[in-house]
């Protein structure tokens, strides 16, 4: 099984900050990596697919990069509505989510 | 705009079968693939499995022996059955539309989720 490890597990930030969340796969997954945002009590929302493609309607301050085993989600100029939990997901072999990064 | 809505019992007895249905509106189920994903209270997301409109399925290996996902294209809905449930199966269950091709896949539309509690 492919394991996905996100870091950090939680992160304190302020409006206007630029931040980066990391996701590491236990084996090479190419670019088969997606990022989701989940707000409390709500369903997850797709932000980035195929490692770096921005989903339609998602603000351009979100960006993704990486391939192989190491991936990052970056948020430029954090907004109040960005405080949420973020998950990475690999689809190379079955589907596996990271444990989440809570932005506080 | 495609919308998904989960339905089913909110309480299931231990050792019984959990059954949920996801109704798809605003688009045909006869394309894409269709996922079930769950989230125990206060915990992270766990992929349960998916079904393609053709009927082919793929399940989480840790749940495979207990899971069945089926599709009814005439009703534009798909369903989840999870047998022999325990308290560990208590979770919010989401249905989601899968997009992409082969392993290049992503879940771009989600239902609001439904809480299923396993308790006697």
Coordinates of N, CA and C in Angstrom, one line a residue:
Chain A
X1 N 0.8 -1.2 0.0 CA 0.0 0.0 0.0 C 0.9 1.3 0.0
X2 N 0.4 2.3 -0.7 CA 1.1 3.6 -0.7 C 0.6 4.4 0.5
X3 N 1.6 4.9 1.2 CA 1.3 5.7 2.4 C 1.6 7.2 2.0
X4 N 0.7 8.1 2.5 CA 0.9 9.5 2.2 C 1.1 10.2 3.5
X5 N 2.2 11.0 3.7 CA 2.5 11.6 4.9 C 2.5 13.1 4.6
X6 N 1.7 13.9 5.4 CA 1.6 15.3 5.2 C 2.4 16.0 6.4
X7 N 3.0 17.1 6.1 CA 3.6 17.9 7.2 C 3.5 19.4 6.8
X8 N 3.3 20.2 7.9 CA 3.0 19.7 9.3 C 1.6 19.2 9.4
X9 N 1.3 18.6 10.6 CA -0.1 18.2 10.9 C -1.0 19.4 11.2
X10 N -0.4 20.4 11.8 CA -1.1 21.7 12.0 C -0.2 22.8 11.8
X11 N -0.8 24.0 11.5 CA 0.0 25.1 11.2 C -0.7 26.4 11.6
X12 N 0.0 27.2 12.3 CA -0.6 28.5 12.7 C -0.1 29.6 11.7
X13 N -1.0 30.4 11.2 CA -0.7 31.4 10.2 C -1.6 32.6 10.4
X14 N -1.3 33.6 9.6 CA -2.1 34.8 9.7 C -2.5 35.3 8.3
X15 N -3.5 36.1 8.2 CA -4.0 36.6 7.0 C -2.8 37.3 6.3
X16 N -2.6 37.0 5.0 CA -1.6 37.7 4.3 C -0.3 36.8 4.2
X17 N -0.2 35.8 5.0 CA 1.0 34.9 5.0 C 1.0 34.1 3.7
X18 N 2.2 33.7 3.3 CA 2.4 32.7 2.3 C 2.8 31.4 3.0
X19 N 2.2 30.3 2.7 CA 2.5 29.1 3.4 C 2.6 27.9 2.4
X20 N 3.3 26.9 2.9 CA 3.5 25.7 2.1 C 3.2 24.4 2.9
X21 N 2.5 23.5 2.4 CA 2.2 22.2 3.0 C 2.8 21.1 2.1
X22 N 3.4 20.2 2.8 CA 4.2 19.1 2.1 C 3.4 17.8 2.2
X23 N 3.5 17.0 1.1 CA 2.9 15.7 1.1 C 4.0 14.7 0.5
X24 N 4.3 13.7 1.2 CA 5.3 12.7 0.7 C 4.7 11.4 0.6
X25 N 4.9 10.7 -0.6 CA 4.4 9.4 -0.9 C 5.5 8.4 -0.5
X26 N 5.1 7.2 -0.1 CA 6.0 6.1 0.2 C 6.7 5.5 -1.0
X27 N 6.2 5.8 -2.2 CA 6.8 5.3 -3.4 C 6.5 6.3 -4.5
X28 N 7.1 6.1 -5.6 CA 6.9 7.0 -6.8 C 5.5 6.9 -7.3
X29 N 4.8 8.1 -7.3 CA 3.4 8.1 -7.8 C 3.3 9.0 -9.0
X30 N 4.4 9.4 -9.6 CA 4.3 10.3 -10.8 C 3.7 11.6 -10.4
X31 N 2.7 12.0 -11.1 CA 1.9 13.2 -10.8 C 0.5 12.9 -10.4
X32 N 0.3 11.7 -9.9 CA -1.1 11.3 -9.6 C -1.4 11.8 -8.2
X33 N -1.5 13.1 -8.0 CA -1.6 13.7 -6.6 C -2.6 14.8 -6.7
X34 N -3.5 14.8 -5.8 CA -4.6 15.8 -5.7 C -4.6 16.5 -4.4
X35 N -5.1 17.7 -4.3 CA -5.2 18.4 -3.0 C -6.6 18.8 -2.8
X36 N -7.1 18.7 -1.6 CA -8.5 19.1 -1.2 C -8.5 20.0 0.0
X37 N -9.5 20.8 0.1 CA -9.7 21.7 1.2 C -11.0 21.3 1.9
X38 N -11.0 21.1 3.2 CA -12.2 20.8 3.9 C -12.4 21.7 5.1
X39 N -13.6 22.4 5.1 CA -14.0 23.3 6.2 C -14.8 22.5 7.1
X40 N -14.9 22.9 8.3 CA -15.6 22.2 9.4 C -17.0 21.9 9.0
X41 N -17.4 20.6 9.1 CA -18.8 20.2 8.8 C -19.2 20.2 7.4
X42 N -18.2 20.4 6.5 CA -18.5 20.4 5.1 C -17.7 19.3 4.3
X43 N -18.2 19.0 3.1 CA -17.5 18.1 2.3 C -16.2 18.7 1.8
X44 N -15.2 17.8 1.5 CA -14.0 18.3 0.9 C -14.2 19.0 -0.5
X45 N -13.3 19.9 -0.9 CA -13.4 20.6 -2.1 C -12.1 20.4 -2.9
X46 N -12.2 20.0 -4.1 CA -11.0 19.9 -4.9 C -10.3 21.2 -5.2
X47 N -9.0 21.3 -5.0 CA -8.3 22.5 -5.3 C -7.3 22.3 -6.4
X48 N -6.5 21.3 -6.4 CA -5.5 21.0 -7.3 C -5.6 19.5 -7.8
X49 N -5.5 19.3 -9.0 CA -5.4 17.9 -9.5 C -4.2 17.7 -10.4
X50 N -3.8 16.4 -10.5 CA -2.6 16.1 -11.2 C -1.4 16.9 -10.8
X51 N -1.2 17.1 -9.5 CA -0.1 17.7 -8.9 C -0.1 19.2 -9.0
X52 N -0.5 19.8 -10.2 CA -0.2 21.2 -10.4 C -1.4 21.9 -11.2
X53 N -2.4 21.2 -11.5 CA -3.5 21.8 -12.3 C -4.6 22.4 -11.3
X54 N -4.9 23.7 -11.5 CA -5.8 24.4 -10.7 C -7.2 24.0 -11.1
X55 N -8.0 23.5 -10.2 CA -9.4 23.2 -10.5 C -10.2 24.5 -10.8
X56 N -11.1 24.4 -11.8 CA -11.9 25.6 -12.2 C -12.6 26.2 -11.0
X57 N -12.5 27.5 -10.9 CA -13.2 28.3 -9.9 C -12.3 28.5 -8.6
X58 N -11.2 27.8 -8.5 CA -10.3 27.9 -7.3 C -9.4 29.2 -7.5
X59 N -9.3 30.0 -6.5 CA -8.5 31.2 -6.6 C -7.0 30.9 -7.0
X60 N -6.4 31.8 -7.7 CA -5.0 31.5 -8.3 C -4.0 31.6 -7.2
X61 N -4.3 32.0 -5.9 CA -3.4 32.1 -4.9 C -3.0 30.6 -4.4
X62 N -3.8 29.7 -4.8 CA -3.4 28.3 -4.6 C -2.6 27.7 -5.7
X63 N -1.5 27.0 -5.4 CA -0.8 26.3 -6.4 C -0.2 25.0 -5.9
X64 N 0.1 24.1 -6.8 CA 0.7 22.8 -6.4 C 1.9 22.5 -7.3
X65 N 2.8 21.8 -6.7 CA 4.0 21.4 -7.5 C 4.5 20.0 -7.0
X66 N 5.4 19.5 -7.7 CA 6.0 18.2 -7.3 C 5.7 17.1 -8.3
X67 N 6.5 16.0 -8.1 CA 6.3 14.8 -8.8 C 7.1 13.7 -8.2
X68 N 6.8 12.4 -8.5 CA 7.5 11.3 -7.8 C 7.1 11.1 -6.4
X69 N 7.8 11.5 -5.4 CA 7.4 11.3 -4.1 C 7.1 12.5 -3.2
X70 N 7.6 13.7 -3.7 CA 7.4 14.9 -2.9 C 6.6 16.0 -3.6
X71 N 5.6 16.5 -2.9 CA 4.7 17.4 -3.4 C 4.4 18.5 -2.4
X72 N 4.0 19.7 -3.0 CA 3.7 20.8 -2.1 C 2.5 21.5 -2.6
X73 N 1.7 22.0 -1.6 CA 0.6 22.9 -1.9 C 1.0 24.3 -1.3
X74 N 0.9 25.3 -2.1 CA 1.3 26.6 -1.6 C 0.1 27.5 -1.6
X75 N -0.1 28.4 -0.7 CA -1.1 29.4 -0.6 C -0.4 30.8 -0.5
X76 N -0.6 31.6 -1.5 CA 0.0 32.9 -1.5 C -1.0 33.9 -1.0
X77 N -0.6 34.7 0.0 CA -1.5 35.7 0.6 C -2.7 35.1 1.2
X78 N -2.6 34.4 2.3 CA -3.7 33.7 3.0 C -4.8 34.6 3.2
X79 N -6.0 34.1 3.0 CA -7.3 34.8 3.2 C -8.1 34.2 4.4
X80 N -9.0 34.9 5.0 CA -9.7 34.4 6.2 C -10.4 33.1 5.8
X81 N -10.9 33.0 4.6 CA -11.7 31.8 4.2 C -10.8 30.6 3.9
X82 N -9.5 30.7 4.0 CA -8.6 29.6 3.7 C -8.3 28.8 5.0
X83 N -8.7 29.2 6.1 CA -8.5 28.5 7.3 C -9.4 27.2 7.3
X84 N -8.7 26.1 7.2 CA -9.4 24.8 6.9 C -8.4 23.7 7.1
X85 N -8.8 22.5 6.8 CA -7.9 21.3 6.8 C -7.7 20.9 5.4
X86 N -6.4 20.6 5.0 CA -6.0 20.3 3.7 C -5.5 18.9 3.6
X87 N -6.0 18.2 2.6 CA -5.6 16.8 2.4 C -5.0 16.6 1.0
X88 N -3.9 15.8 1.0 CA -3.5 15.3 -0.3 C -4.1 13.9 -0.6
X89 N -4.1 13.5 -1.8 CA -4.7 12.2 -2.2 C -3.9 11.6 -3.4
X90 N -3.4 10.4 -3.3 CA -2.8 9.8 -4.4 C -3.7 8.8 -5.1
X91 N -3.7 8.7 -6.4 CA -4.5 7.8 -7.2 C -3.7 6.9 -8.1
X92 N -2.4 6.8 -7.8 CA -1.5 5.9 -8.6 C -1.9 4.5 -8.4
X93 N -2.2 4.1 -7.2 CA -2.5 2.7 -6.8 C -3.6 2.8 -5.8
X94 N -4.8 2.3 -6.1 CA -6.0 2.6 -5.3 C -6.0 4.1 -5.0
X95 N -6.7 4.5 -4.0 CA -6.7 5.9 -3.6 C -6.4 6.0 -2.1
X96 N -5.4 6.9 -1.8 CA -5.1 7.1 -0.4 C -5.0 8.6 -0.1
X97 N -5.5 8.9 1.1 CA -5.4 10.3 1.5 C -4.3 10.5 2.5
X98 N -3.7 11.6 2.6 CA -2.8 12.0 3.7 C -3.6 12.2 4.9
X99 N -3.0 12.4 6.1 CA -3.7 12.5 7.4 C -4.3 13.9 7.6
X100 N -3.9 14.8 6.7 CA -4.5 16.2 6.8 C -3.6 17.2 7.5
X101 N -3.7 18.4 7.1 CA -3.0 19.5 7.7 C -4.0 20.6 8.1
X102 N -4.1 20.9 9.4 CA -5.1 21.8 9.9 C -4.4 23.2 10.0
X103 N -5.0 24.1 9.3 CA -4.5 25.5 9.2 C -5.3 26.3 10.3
X104 N -4.6 26.9 11.2 CA -5.3 27.6 12.3 C -4.8 29.0 12.4
Chain B
X1 N -25.2 22.0 -13.3 CA -24.2 21.7 -12.3 C -24.5 20.3 -11.6
X2 N -23.6 19.4 -11.7 CA -23.9 18.1 -11.1 C -24.0 18.2 -9.6
X3 N -25.0 17.5 -9.0 CA -25.2 17.4 -7.6 C -25.3 16.0 -7.1
X4 N -24.8 15.7 -5.9 CA -24.9 14.3 -5.4 C -25.5 14.4 -4.0
X5 N -26.3 13.4 -3.7 CA -27.0 13.4 -2.4 C -27.1 12.0 -1.9
X6 N -26.5 11.8 -0.7 CA -26.5 10.5 0.0 C -27.8 10.3 0.7
X7 N -28.2 9.1 0.8 CA -29.4 8.8 1.6 C -29.2 7.4 2.2
X8 N -29.9 7.2 3.4 CA -29.8 5.9 4.0 C -30.0 6.0 5.5
X9 N -30.1 4.9 6.2 CA -30.2 4.9 7.7 C -29.0 5.6 8.4
X10 N -29.4 6.3 9.4 CA -28.3 7.0 10.2 C -27.8 6.1 11.3
X11 N -28.5 5.0 11.6 CA -28.1 4.1 12.7 C -28.2 2.7 12.2
X12 N -27.1 2.0 12.4 CA -27.0 0.6 12.0 C -26.5 -0.2 13.2
X13 N -27.1 -1.4 13.4 CA -26.7 -2.3 14.5 C -25.4 -3.0 14.2
X14 N -24.6 -3.2 15.2 CA -23.4 -4.0 15.0 C -23.7 -5.4 14.4
X15 N -22.8 -5.8 13.5 CA -22.9 -7.0 12.7 C -23.9 -7.0 11.6
X16 N -24.6 -5.9 11.5 CA -25.6 -5.8 10.3 C -24.9 -5.1 9.1
X17 N -25.7 -4.9 8.1 CA -25.2 -4.3 6.9 C -25.6 -2.8 6.7
X18 N -24.6 -2.0 6.4 CA -24.8 -0.6 6.2 C -25.1 -0.5 4.7
X19 N -26.2 0.2 4.4 CA -26.6 0.5 3.0 C -26.9 1.9 2.8
X20 N -26.2 2.5 1.8 CA -26.4 3.9 1.4 C -26.6 4.0 -0.1
X21 N -27.3 5.0 -0.5 CA -27.5 5.3 -1.9 C -27.1 6.8 -2.2
X22 N -26.5 7.0 -3.3 CA -26.1 8.3 -3.8 C -26.9 8.6 -5.1
X23 N -27.7 9.7 -5.0 CA -28.5 10.1 -6.2 C -27.8 11.2 -6.9
X24 N -27.6 11.1 -8.2 CA -26.9 12.1 -9.0 C -27.9 12.8 -9.8
X25 N -27.8 14.2 -9.7 CA -28.7 15.0 -10.5 C -27.8 16.0 -11.3
X26 N -28.4 16.6 -12.4 CA -27.7 17.5 -13.2 C -26.7 17.0 -14.1
X27 N -26.7 15.7 -14.3 CA -25.7 15.0 -15.2 C -26.0 13.5 -15.2
X28 N -25.5 12.9 -16.2 CA -25.7 11.4 -16.3 C -24.6 10.7 -15.5
X29 N -25.1 9.6 -15.0 CA -24.2 8.7 -14.3 C -23.4 7.8 -15.2
X30 N -23.8 7.8 -16.5 CA -23.3 6.9 -17.5 C -22.0 7.4 -18.1
X31 N -21.2 8.0 -17.3 CA -19.8 8.4 -17.6 C -19.1 8.7 -16.3
X32 N -17.8 9.0 -16.3 CA -17.0 9.2 -15.1 C -17.0 7.9 -14.3
X33 N -16.6 8.1 -13.0 CA -16.6 7.0 -12.1 C -17.1 7.6 -10.7
X34 N -17.6 6.7 -9.8 CA -18.4 7.1 -8.7 C -17.8 6.5 -7.4
X35 N -17.4 7.4 -6.5 CA -16.7 7.0 -5.3 C -17.6 7.0 -4.0
X36 N -17.2 6.2 -3.1 CA -17.6 6.3 -1.7 C -16.3 6.6 -0.9
X37 N -16.4 7.6 0.0 CA -15.3 8.0 0.9 C -15.9 8.2 2.2
X38 N -15.2 7.9 3.3 CA -15.7 8.0 4.6 C -14.8 8.8 5.5
X39 N -15.3 9.3 6.6 CA -14.5 10.1 7.6 C -15.1 9.9 9.0
X40 N -14.3 9.1 9.8 CA -14.8 8.9 11.2 C -14.8 10.2 11.9
X41 N -15.6 10.4 12.9 CA -15.7 11.7 13.6 C -14.3 12.2 14.1
X42 N -13.9 13.4 13.7 CA -12.7 14.0 14.2 C -11.4 13.4 13.5
X43 N -11.6 12.6 12.5 CA -10.4 11.9 11.8 C -10.4 12.3 10.4
X44 N -9.4 11.7 9.7 CA -9.2 12.0 8.3 C -10.1 11.2 7.3
X45 N -9.8 11.4 6.0 CA -10.6 10.8 5.0 C -10.1 9.4 4.6
X46 N -11.0 8.5 4.4 CA -10.6 7.1 3.9 C -11.4 6.8 2.7
X47 N -10.7 6.4 1.6 CA -11.4 6.0 0.4 C -12.0 4.6 0.6
X48 N -13.2 4.4 0.3 CA -13.9 3.1 0.4 C -13.8 2.3 -0.9
X49 N -14.1 3.0 -2.0 CA -14.1 2.3 -3.3 C -14.8 3.1 -4.4
X50 N -14.7 2.6 -5.6 CA -15.5 3.3 -6.7 C -16.0 2.3 -7.7
X51 N -17.0 2.8 -8.5 CA -17.5 2.0 -9.5 C -17.6 2.8 -10.8
X52 N -17.2 2.2 -11.9 CA -17.3 2.9 -13.2 C -18.7 2.7 -13.7
X53 N -19.2 3.5 -14.6 CA -20.5 3.4 -15.2 C -20.7 2.0 -15.9
X54 N -19.5 1.4 -16.3 CA -19.6 0.1 -16.9 C -19.9 -1.0 -15.9
X55 N -19.7 -0.6 -14.6 CA -19.9 -1.6 -13.6 C -18.7 -2.2 -13.0
X56 N -17.5 -1.9 -13.5 CA -16.3 -2.4 -12.9 C -16.0 -1.6 -11.6
X57 N -15.5 -2.3 -10.7 CA -15.3 -1.7 -9.3 C -13.8 -1.9 -8.9
X58 N -13.5 -1.0 -7.9 CA -12.2 -1.1 -7.2 C -12.4 -0.7 -5.8
X59 N -11.9 -1.5 -4.8 CA -12.2 -1.3 -3.4 C -10.9 -1.1 -2.6
X60 N -11.0 -0.4 -1.5 CA -9.9 -0.3 -0.6 C -9.6 -1.7 -0.1
X61 N -8.3 -2.2 -0.2 CA -8.0 -3.5 0.2 C -8.4 -3.9 1.6
X62 N -8.3 -2.9 2.5 CA -8.6 -3.1 3.9 C -10.1 -3.4 4.2
X63 N -11.0 -3.0 3.2 CA -12.4 -3.2 3.3 C -13.0 -4.2 2.3
X64 N -12.2 -4.6 1.4 CA -12.7 -5.3 0.2 C -13.6 -6.5 0.5
X65 N -13.3 -7.2 1.6 CA -14.1 -8.4 1.9 C -15.5 -8.1 2.3
X66 N -15.8 -6.8 2.7 CA -17.1 -6.4 3.2 C -17.8 -5.4 2.4
X67 N -17.2 -5.0 1.3 CA -17.8 -3.8 0.5 C -18.3 -4.3 -0.8
X68 N -19.5 -3.8 -1.2 CA -20.0 -3.9 -2.5 C -20.6 -2.6 -3.0
X69 N -20.1 -2.1 -4.1 CA -20.7 -0.9 -4.7 C -21.4 -1.3 -6.0
X70 N -22.6 -0.8 -6.2 CA -23.3 -1.1 -7.4 C -23.9 0.2 -8.0
X71 N -24.3 0.1 -9.3 CA -24.8 1.3 -10.0 C -26.1 1.0 -10.7
X72 N -27.1 1.9 -10.6 CA -28.3 1.7 -11.3 C -28.5 2.9 -12.3
X73 N -28.1 2.7 -13.5 CA -28.1 3.8 -14.5 C -29.5 4.3 -14.8
X74 N -30.5 3.4 -14.6 CA -31.9 3.9 -14.9 C -32.4 4.9 -13.9
X75 N -31.9 4.8 -12.7 CA -32.2 5.7 -11.6 C -31.2 6.8 -11.4
X76 N -30.1 6.8 -12.1 CA -29.0 7.7 -12.0 C -28.5 7.7 -10.5
X77 N -28.3 6.5 -10.0 CA -27.8 6.4 -8.6 C -26.8 5.3 -8.5
X78 N -26.0 5.3 -7.4 CA -25.2 4.2 -7.1 C -25.2 4.0 -5.6
X79 N -24.8 2.8 -5.2 CA -25.1 2.4 -3.8 C -23.9 1.7 -3.2
X80 N -23.8 1.7 -1.9 CA -22.8 1.1 -1.1 C -23.4 0.1 -0.1
X81 N -22.8 -1.0 0.0 CA -23.2 -2.0 1.1 C -21.9 -2.4 1.8
X82 N -22.0 -2.3 3.1 CA -20.8 -2.7 3.9 C -21.4 -3.6 5.0
X83 N -20.9 -4.9 4.9 CA -21.4 -5.9 5.8 C -20.7 -6.0 7.1
X84 N -21.3 -6.7 8.1 CA -20.6 -7.0 9.4 C -20.0 -5.8 10.0
X85 N -20.8 -4.7 10.1 CA -20.3 -3.4 10.6 C -20.0 -3.5 12.1
X86 N -19.0 -2.7 12.5 CA -18.6 -2.5 13.9 C -18.6 -1.0 14.2
X87 N -18.3 -0.7 15.5 CA -18.3 0.7 15.8 C -17.2 1.5 15.0
X88 N -16.2 0.8 14.6 CA -15.1 1.4 13.8 C -15.6 1.9 12.4
X89 N -16.8 1.4 12.0 CA -17.4 1.9 10.7 C -18.2 3.1 10.9
X90 N -18.4 3.6 12.1 CA -19.1 4.9 12.3 C -18.3 6.0 11.7
X91 N -19.0 6.7 10.8 CA -18.3 7.8 10.0 C -19.3 8.6 9.3
X92 N -18.9 9.8 8.8 CA -19.6 10.5 7.7 C -19.2 9.8 6.4
X93 N -20.2 9.4 5.7 CA -20.0 8.8 4.4 C -20.3 9.8 3.3
X94 N -19.3 10.0 2.4 CA -19.5 10.9 1.3 C -19.5 10.1 0.0
X95 N -20.4 10.5 -1.0 CA -20.2 10.0 -2.3 C -19.6 11.2 -3.2
X96 N -18.9 10.8 -4.2 CA -18.1 11.8 -4.9 C -18.0 11.3 -6.4
X97 N -18.0 12.3 -7.3 CA -17.8 11.9 -8.7 C -16.3 11.9 -9.0
X98 N -15.8 10.9 -9.7 CA -14.5 10.8 -10.1 C -14.3 11.2 -11.5
X99 N -13.3 12.0 -11.8 CA -13.0 12.5 -13.1 C -11.6 12.0 -13.5
X100 N -11.2 12.2 -14.8 CA -9.9 11.8 -15.2 C -9.9 10.5 -16.0
X101 N -8.7 10.0 -16.2 CA -8.5 8.9 -17.1 C -7.5 7.9 -16.4
X102 N -7.9 6.7 -16.2 CA -7.0 5.7 -15.6 C -6.6 6.2 -14.2
X103 N -5.3 6.1 -13.9 CA -4.8 6.5 -12.6 C -4.8 8.0 -12.4
X104 N -4.8 8.8 -13.5 CA -4.9 10.2 -13.5 C -6.3 10.6 -13.1
X105 N -6.6 10.7 -11.9 CA -8.0 10.8 -11.5 C -8.1 11.8 -10.3
X106 N -9.3 12.3 -10.2 CA -9.6 13.3 -9.1 C -11.1 13.3 -8.9
X107 N -11.5 13.7 -7.6 CA -12.9 13.7 -7.2 C -13.4 15.2 -7.2
X108 N -14.2 15.5 -8.2 CA -14.4 17.0 -8.4 C -15.8 17.4 -7.9
X109 N -16.7 16.5 -7.6 CA -18.0 16.9 -7.0 C -18.3 15.9 -5.9
X110 N -18.7 16.4 -4.8 CA -19.0 15.7 -3.6 C -20.4 15.9 -3.1
X111 N -21.0 14.9 -2.5 CA -22.2 15.1 -1.7 C -21.9 15.7 -0.4
X112 N -23.0 16.1 0.3 CA -22.8 16.8 1.6 C -22.4 15.8 2.7
X113 N -22.5 14.5 2.5 CA -22.2 13.6 3.5 C -23.3 13.2 4.4
X114 N -23.3 12.0 4.9 CA -24.3 11.5 5.8 C -23.6 10.7 6.9
X115 N -24.0 11.0 8.2 CA -23.4 10.4 9.3 C -24.1 9.0 9.5
X116 N -23.3 8.0 9.6 CA -23.8 6.7 10.0 C -23.2 6.2 11.3
X117 N -24.0 5.9 12.2 CA -23.5 5.5 13.5 C -23.8 4.0 13.7
X118 N -22.8 3.3 14.1 CA -23.0 1.8 14.4 C -23.1 1.7 15.9
X119 N -24.3 1.3 16.4 CA -24.5 1.2 17.8 C -25.8 0.3 18.0
X120 N -25.8 -0.3 19.2 CA -26.9 -1.2 19.5 C -28.0 -0.4 20.3

